Every structure is written in C-alpha cells, then in structure tokens.
C-alpha cells in the first residue's frame, strides 16, 4: 500500500510563531487531505488538496504532486491550534481509501 | 447543520459483552466509514459501506461487524470485546465524487473492563 510519512512527529511553539508541517507519500495520489484532531478527538478537515495551493485564514497548504509531498503552513499560531495534524492520501490507481500518516503533535504555549 | 453524529460519546463495556456503536448522518453521503484509533496512533480503517456494498479491510478482525440499514445510519458491532479493543471509534462519511472529502463524527471512546 501507499506509505505516508509526516514530519516532525512533535512540535512545540510559542504563541505567535509560524510553522511548517510536511507530508511525504510514496505513490501518485488523487486525494490528499489535511486534518486537525483537537484534544477531544474530533477530526476536522482543513484542506482537500491533491495538488496546488490553498489558503484559509492563518492556514495554508501546498501539494507538489509530481514530487510527492505536501506542506501545511500555520502562521501566527494560537493555543487553539494545539492538537494532532494528520495528512491522509488516497492512491490514484484503482479503488482505494484514505491512508493516514502518523501525525504531527503540535503544542502551542501562551 | 448537516453533520455526522456518533452515539454514545463514551461507552464502557465488560470483557466479552457485545457492544454496538452508532453513527448517523444528515449529509446524504453514499459512503460511510468506521475507523479505530488507539492512543497516539493514526486512525485505522476497519471497513466502509459504499451505498449498500460492504468493504472489509483485510486485517479487520472477525470480532468487528457492521450494519447499514439505510443511507443515514451505520452501526459498528463488537461481538466479544477484548481489552485490546479499547479505543476511539470514528465514523466518517463522504460523497465519493471527484472531490472526495471525508467528514468525521466526534467519535465514541470505548473502554473495556
């Protein structure tokens, strides 16, 4: 199956700092999503981004499909950004489902 | 608001006692998924329904079953829970179109005593 690697595994920031999370994947994809899991366990979709660049407020994401990676940028981080960020991909060929990376745990301190 | 609703949020069961978790959706999505997430791990897909077609992952134990009586509801049955089945169970839905975004419920945290 497709491999998904996220880095860094853990990240601690001071409030107001910027950060970049990375997701590498091993095969061509037709679906890539970034999720935020809050401390209560709820998974929230941040971006659907199999290619290109998107922005939503302080968050933006870029996927370079030809080089098989995606980046999630968090600017001016807030304590509410804390949680686990997952990248999930679906292989392009055949019928498949999302494969999740192991996530990046982010802690933003005041 | 349209959403994915999981009940209950917390479930405690005894070792070996069957338990059922439920998921409902108002999004009218044709695909419903069940994931298991253990502490500090990524969600792991157990199975999904594409309309009425059931798709089981190869490594999902037989102890886990699912039912989808209609478009809106999907159930996860654990026939004989073991201590290793304690986890967060997440339900998700999607429309399975060219833009296939999965929407998750808040999850049910299962404890096995």
mmCIF file of C-alpha atoms in Angstrom:
data_model
loop_
_atom_site.group_PDB
_atom_site.id
_atom_site.type_symbol
_atom_site.label_atom_id
_atom_site.label_comp_id
_atom_site.label_asym_id
_atom_site.label_seq_id
_atom_site.Cartn_x
_atom_site.Cartn_y
_atom_site.Cartn_z
ATOM 1 C CA UNK A 1 0.000 0.000 0.000
ATOM 2 C CA UNK A 2 0.899 3.646 -0.137
ATOM 3 C CA UNK A 3 3.277 4.990 2.515
ATOM 4 C CA UNK A 4 2.669 8.326 4.230
ATOM 5 C CA UNK A 5 5.342 9.965 6.351
ATOM 6 C CA UNK A 6 4.801 13.108 8.368
ATOM 7 C CA UNK A 7 7.396 15.331 9.965
ATOM 8 C CA UNK A 8 8.160 16.461 12.525
ATOM 9 C CA UNK A 9 6.415 13.998 14.863
ATOM 10 C CA UNK A 10 6.211 16.617 17.618
ATOM 11 C CA UNK A 11 6.420 20.387 17.628
ATOM 12 C CA UNK A 12 6.303 22.921 20.446
ATOM 13 C CA UNK A 13 5.756 26.577 19.608
ATOM 14 C CA UNK A 14 5.307 29.815 21.384
ATOM 15 C CA UNK A 15 2.092 31.613 20.581
ATOM 16 C CA UNK A 16 2.582 33.830 17.541
ATOM 17 C CA UNK A 17 5.226 31.660 15.895
ATOM 18 C CA UNK A 18 4.962 30.175 12.417
ATOM 19 C CA UNK A 19 5.421 26.524 11.499
ATOM 20 C CA UNK A 20 5.581 24.161 8.555
ATOM 21 C CA UNK A 21 4.404 20.558 8.674
ATOM 22 C CA UNK A 22 5.407 18.126 5.966
ATOM 23 C CA UNK A 23 3.775 15.064 4.430
ATOM 24 C CA UNK A 24 5.633 12.756 2.045
ATOM 25 C CA UNK A 25 3.858 9.998 0.150
ATOM 26 C CA UNK A 26 5.133 7.112 -1.896
ATOM 27 C CA UNK A 27 2.767 6.981 -4.879
ATOM 28 C CA UNK A 28 0.626 9.171 -7.117
ATOM 29 C CA UNK A 29 -2.494 10.357 -5.357
ATOM 30 C CA UNK A 30 -5.883 11.684 -6.393
ATOM 31 C CA UNK A 31 -6.905 12.716 -2.893
ATOM 32 C CA UNK A 32 -4.927 14.394 -0.124
ATOM 33 C CA UNK A 33 -6.498 15.851 2.960
ATOM 34 C CA UNK A 34 -5.108 17.614 5.998
ATOM 35 C CA UNK A 35 -6.986 17.120 9.257
ATOM 36 C CA UNK A 36 -6.700 18.650 12.710
ATOM 37 C CA UNK A 37 -7.624 16.443 15.659
ATOM 38 C CA UNK A 38 -8.460 18.520 18.700
ATOM 39 C CA UNK A 39 -7.786 17.362 22.281
ATOM 40 C CA UNK A 40 -11.308 15.881 22.459
ATOM 41 C CA UNK A 41 -10.674 13.639 19.483
ATOM 42 C CA UNK A 42 -12.704 15.408 16.817
ATOM 43 C CA UNK A 43 -11.121 15.271 13.366
ATOM 44 C CA UNK A 44 -11.727 18.421 11.349
ATOM 45 C CA UNK A 45 -10.950 18.621 7.664
ATOM 46 C CA UNK A 46 -8.632 21.573 6.984
ATOM 47 C CA UNK A 47 -7.867 21.172 3.296
ATOM 48 C CA UNK A 48 -8.665 18.935 0.387
ATOM 49 C CA UNK A 49 -5.530 19.469 -1.696
ATOM 50 C CA UNK A 50 -4.326 16.749 -4.084
ATOM 51 C CA UNK A 51 -2.362 19.449 -5.914
ATOM 52 C CA UNK A 52 -1.782 23.181 -5.864
ATOM 53 C CA UNK A 53 -2.037 25.749 -3.091
ATOM 54 C CA UNK A 54 -4.921 26.801 -0.866
ATOM 55 C CA UNK A 55 -5.276 29.269 1.967
ATOM 56 C CA UNK A 56 -7.803 29.560 4.748
ATOM 57 C CA UNK A 57 -7.084 32.354 7.206
ATOM 58 C CA UNK A 58 -3.832 31.664 9.040
ATOM 59 C CA UNK A 59 -3.513 28.236 7.458
ATOM 60 C CA UNK A 60 -2.319 27.408 4.001
ATOM 61 C CA UNK A 61 -1.295 24.227 2.230
ATOM 62 C CA UNK A 62 0.704 23.338 -0.834
ATOM 63 C CA UNK A 63 0.901 19.965 -2.556
ATOM 64 C CA UNK A 64 3.558 19.265 -5.175
ATOM 65 C CA UNK A 65 2.091 16.097 -6.631
ATOM 66 C CA UNK A 66 4.988 15.443 -9.040
ATOM 67 C CA UNK A 67 7.427 15.395 -6.104
ATOM 68 C CA UNK A 68 5.008 13.561 -3.783
ATOM 69 C CA UNK A 69 4.856 15.912 -0.844
ATOM 70 C CA UNK A 70 2.526 18.368 0.803
ATOM 71 C CA UNK A 71 3.171 21.188 3.261
ATOM 72 C CA UNK A 72 0.852 22.728 5.818
ATOM 73 C CA UNK A 73 1.750 26.220 6.993
ATOM 74 C CA UNK A 74 0.463 27.663 10.234
ATOM 75 C CA UNK A 75 1.130 31.358 10.748
ATOM 76 C CA UNK A 76 0.762 33.375 13.941
ATOM 77 C CA UNK A 77 -0.048 30.219 15.895
ATOM 78 C CA UNK A 78 -2.596 30.289 18.698
ATOM 79 C CA UNK A 79 -3.112 27.955 21.646
ATOM 80 C CA UNK A 80 -6.256 26.663 19.942
ATOM 81 C CA UNK A 81 -4.058 25.321 17.130
ATOM 82 C CA UNK A 82 -2.765 22.668 19.518
ATOM 83 C CA UNK A 83 -3.595 19.082 18.656
ATOM 84 C CA UNK A 84 -2.558 16.495 16.126
ATOM 85 C CA UNK A 85 -2.332 17.253 12.429
ATOM 86 C CA UNK A 86 -2.862 14.323 10.084
ATOM 87 C CA UNK A 87 -2.175 14.052 6.406
ATOM 88 C CA UNK A 88 -4.230 11.393 4.597
ATOM 89 C CA UNK A 89 -3.893 10.311 0.983
ATOM 90 C CA UNK A 90 -5.668 8.073 -1.481
ATOM 91 C CA UNK A 91 -3.726 6.304 -4.192
ATOM 92 C CA UNK A 92 -4.550 7.333 -7.758
ATOM 93 C CA UNK A 93 -4.726 3.852 -9.291
ATOM 94 C CA UNK A 94 -7.714 1.638 -8.691
ATOM 95 C CA UNK A 95 -10.324 1.913 -5.965
ATOM 96 C CA UNK A 96 -8.806 2.744 -2.616
ATOM 97 C CA UNK A 97 -9.451 4.631 0.582
ATOM 98 C CA UNK A 98 -7.572 7.163 2.669
ATOM 99 C CA UNK A 99 -4.299 6.154 4.291
ATOM 100 C CA UNK A 100 -3.316 8.316 7.238
ATOM 101 C CA UNK A 101 0.153 9.364 8.263
ATOM 102 C CA UNK A 102 1.145 9.075 11.929
ATOM 103 C CA UNK A 103 0.524 12.751 12.500
ATOM 104 C CA UNK A 104 2.355 15.745 13.927
ATOM 105 C CA UNK A 105 1.508 16.642 17.502
ATOM 106 C CA UNK A 106 1.572 20.412 17.931
ATOM 107 C CA UNK A 107 1.595 22.197 21.262
ATOM 108 C CA UNK A 108 1.286 25.981 21.235
ATOM 109 C CA UNK A 109 2.128 27.545 24.560
ATOM 110 C CA UNK A 110 0.967 31.020 25.654
ATOM 111 C CA UNK B 1 -26.484 21.903 10.490
ATOM 112 C CA UNK B 2 -25.773 18.838 8.459
ATOM 113 C CA UNK B 3 -23.377 16.625 10.289
ATOM 114 C CA UNK B 4 -22.129 13.212 11.363
ATOM 115 C CA UNK B 5 -23.371 12.186 14.792
ATOM 116 C CA UNK B 6 -21.960 9.386 16.898
ATOM 117 C CA UNK B 7 -23.607 7.920 19.953
ATOM 118 C CA UNK B 8 -22.691 7.463 22.644
ATOM 119 C CA UNK B 9 -19.613 9.682 23.126
ATOM 120 C CA UNK B 10 -18.317 7.343 25.829
ATOM 121 C CA UNK B 11 -19.107 3.661 26.175
ATOM 122 C CA UNK B 12 -17.983 1.285 28.874
ATOM 123 C CA UNK B 13 -18.434 -2.428 28.364
ATOM 124 C CA UNK B 14 -17.275 -5.595 30.029
ATOM 125 C CA UNK B 15 -14.806 -8.041 28.602
ATOM 126 C CA UNK B 16 -16.711 -10.311 26.216
ATOM 127 C CA UNK B 17 -20.014 -8.412 26.385
ATOM 128 C CA UNK B 18 -21.292 -7.392 22.916
ATOM 129 C CA UNK B 19 -21.463 -3.680 22.256
ATOM 130 C CA UNK B 20 -22.917 -1.585 19.434
ATOM 131 C CA UNK B 21 -21.806 1.891 18.432
ATOM 132 C CA UNK B 22 -23.966 4.030 16.196
ATOM 133 C CA UNK B 23 -23.400 6.688 13.578
ATOM 134 C CA UNK B 24 -25.918 8.816 11.742
ATOM 135 C CA UNK B 25 -25.502 11.447 9.065
ATOM 136 C CA UNK B 26 -27.607 14.192 7.589
ATOM 137 C CA UNK B 27 -25.240 14.841 4.678
ATOM 138 C CA UNK B 28 -26.877 12.216 2.451
ATOM 139 C CA UNK B 29 -23.440 10.841 1.596
ATOM 140 C CA UNK B 30 -23.287 7.460 -0.067
ATOM 141 C CA UNK B 31 -20.159 6.230 1.739
ATOM 142 C CA UNK B 32 -19.805 5.615 5.471
ATOM 143 C CA UNK B 33 -16.549 4.563 7.137
ATOM 144 C CA UNK B 34 -15.578 3.143 10.514
ATOM 145 C CA UNK B 35 -12.088 3.808 11.872
ATOM 146 C CA UNK B 36 -10.396 2.586 15.034
ATOM 147 C CA UNK B 37 -7.888 4.931 16.681
ATOM 148 C CA UNK B 38 -5.764 3.816 19.584
ATOM 149 C CA UNK B 39 -3.881 6.203 21.809
ATOM 150 C CA UNK B 40 -1.212 8.230 19.976
ATOM 151 C CA UNK B 41 -1.854 6.393 16.712
ATOM 152 C CA UNK B 42 -3.368 7.287 13.374
ATOM 153 C CA UNK B 43 -6.942 6.287 12.552
ATOM 154 C CA UNK B 44 -7.098 2.805 11.075
ATOM 155 C CA UNK B 45 -9.868 1.940 8.647
ATOM 156 C CA UNK B 46 -11.910 -1.089 9.710
ATOM 157 C CA UNK B 47 -14.476 -1.162 6.885
ATOM 158 C CA UNK B 48 -16.749 1.026 4.832
ATOM 159 C CA UNK B 49 -20.057 0.921 3.023
ATOM 160 C CA UNK B 50 -20.320 2.262 -0.500
ATOM 161 C CA UNK B 51 -24.098 2.542 -0.697
ATOM 162 C CA UNK B 52 -25.137 -0.966 0.370
ATOM 163 C CA UNK B 53 -21.870 -2.609 -0.618
ATOM 164 C CA UNK B 54 -19.778 -3.636 2.378
ATOM 165 C CA UNK B 55 -15.991 -3.388 2.054
ATOM 166 C CA UNK B 56 -13.958 -5.015 4.792
ATOM 167 C CA UNK B 57 -10.265 -4.274 5.291
ATOM 168 C CA UNK B 58 -8.156 -7.410 5.075
ATOM 169 C CA UNK B 59 -6.782 -7.107 8.612
ATOM 170 C CA UNK B 60 -10.047 -6.248 10.385
ATOM 171 C CA UNK B 61 -10.745 -8.948 12.989
ATOM 172 C CA UNK B 62 -13.906 -11.034 12.609
ATOM 173 C CA UNK B 63 -14.943 -9.733 16.009
ATOM 174 C CA UNK B 64 -15.925 -6.491 14.287
ATOM 175 C CA UNK B 65 -19.099 -6.346 12.233
ATOM 176 C CA UNK B 66 -21.099 -3.542 10.675
ATOM 177 C CA UNK B 67 -24.641 -2.868 9.531
ATOM 178 C CA UNK B 68 -26.074 -0.111 7.393
ATOM 179 C CA UNK B 69 -29.862 -0.373 7.423
ATOM 180 C CA UNK B 70 -30.332 2.812 5.403
ATOM 181 C CA UNK B 71 -28.394 5.750 3.951
ATOM 182 C CA UNK B 72 -28.413 7.691 7.197
ATOM 183 C CA UNK B 73 -27.343 5.109 9.759
ATOM 184 C CA UNK B 74 -24.406 2.798 10.233
ATOM 185 C CA UNK B 75 -23.592 0.576 13.222
ATOM 186 C CA UNK B 76 -20.393 -0.988 14.491
ATOM 187 C CA UNK B 77 -20.875 -4.217 16.414
ATOM 188 C CA UNK B 78 -18.107 -5.699 18.517
ATOM 189 C CA UNK B 79 -19.183 -9.239 19.276
ATOM 190 C CA UNK B 80 -16.810 -10.081 22.108
ATOM 191 C CA UNK B 81 -14.757 -7.056 23.139
ATOM 192 C CA UNK B 82 -11.289 -7.694 24.444
ATOM 193 C CA UNK B 83 -9.047 -5.339 26.397
ATOM 194 C CA UNK B 84 -7.203 -4.583 23.163
ATOM 195 C CA UNK B 85 -10.378 -3.188 21.595
ATOM 196 C CA UNK B 86 -10.400 -0.194 23.927
ATOM 197 C CA UNK B 87 -10.006 2.742 21.569
ATOM 198 C CA UNK B 88 -11.670 5.740 19.951
ATOM 199 C CA UNK B 89 -14.028 4.682 17.166
ATOM 200 C CA UNK B 90 -14.561 7.260 14.461
ATOM 201 C CA UNK B 91 -17.298 7.332 11.856
ATOM 202 C CA UNK B 92 -16.849 9.307 8.659
ATOM 203 C CA UNK B 93 -18.845 9.938 5.516
ATOM 204 C CA UNK B 94 -18.071 11.075 2.004
ATOM 205 C CA UNK B 95 -19.835 11.578 -1.290
ATOM 206 C CA UNK B 96 -17.269 9.681 -3.340
ATOM 207 C CA UNK B 97 -17.147 12.169 -6.195
ATOM 208 C CA UNK B 98 -14.145 13.731 -7.886
ATOM 209 C CA UNK B 99 -13.741 15.898 -4.771
ATOM 210 C CA UNK B 100 -13.958 13.256 -2.072
ATOM 211 C CA UNK B 101 -13.772 14.939 1.338
ATOM 212 C CA UNK B 102 -14.347 12.836 4.437
ATOM 213 C CA UNK B 103 -16.360 14.330 7.282
ATOM 214 C CA UNK B 104 -15.900 12.845 10.734
ATOM 215 C CA UNK B 105 -18.119 12.482 13.740
ATOM 216 C CA UNK B 106 -16.873 13.335 17.218
ATOM 217 C CA UNK B 107 -16.089 9.690 17.936
ATOM 218 C CA UNK B 108 -17.039 7.160 20.603
ATOM 219 C CA UNK B 109 -14.404 6.330 23.194
ATOM 220 C CA UNK B 110 -14.777 2.690 24.200
ATOM 221 C CA UNK B 111 -13.461 1.324 27.478
ATOM 222 C CA UNK B 112 -13.374 -2.421 28.167
ATOM 223 C CA UNK B 113 -13.298 -3.545 31.786
#
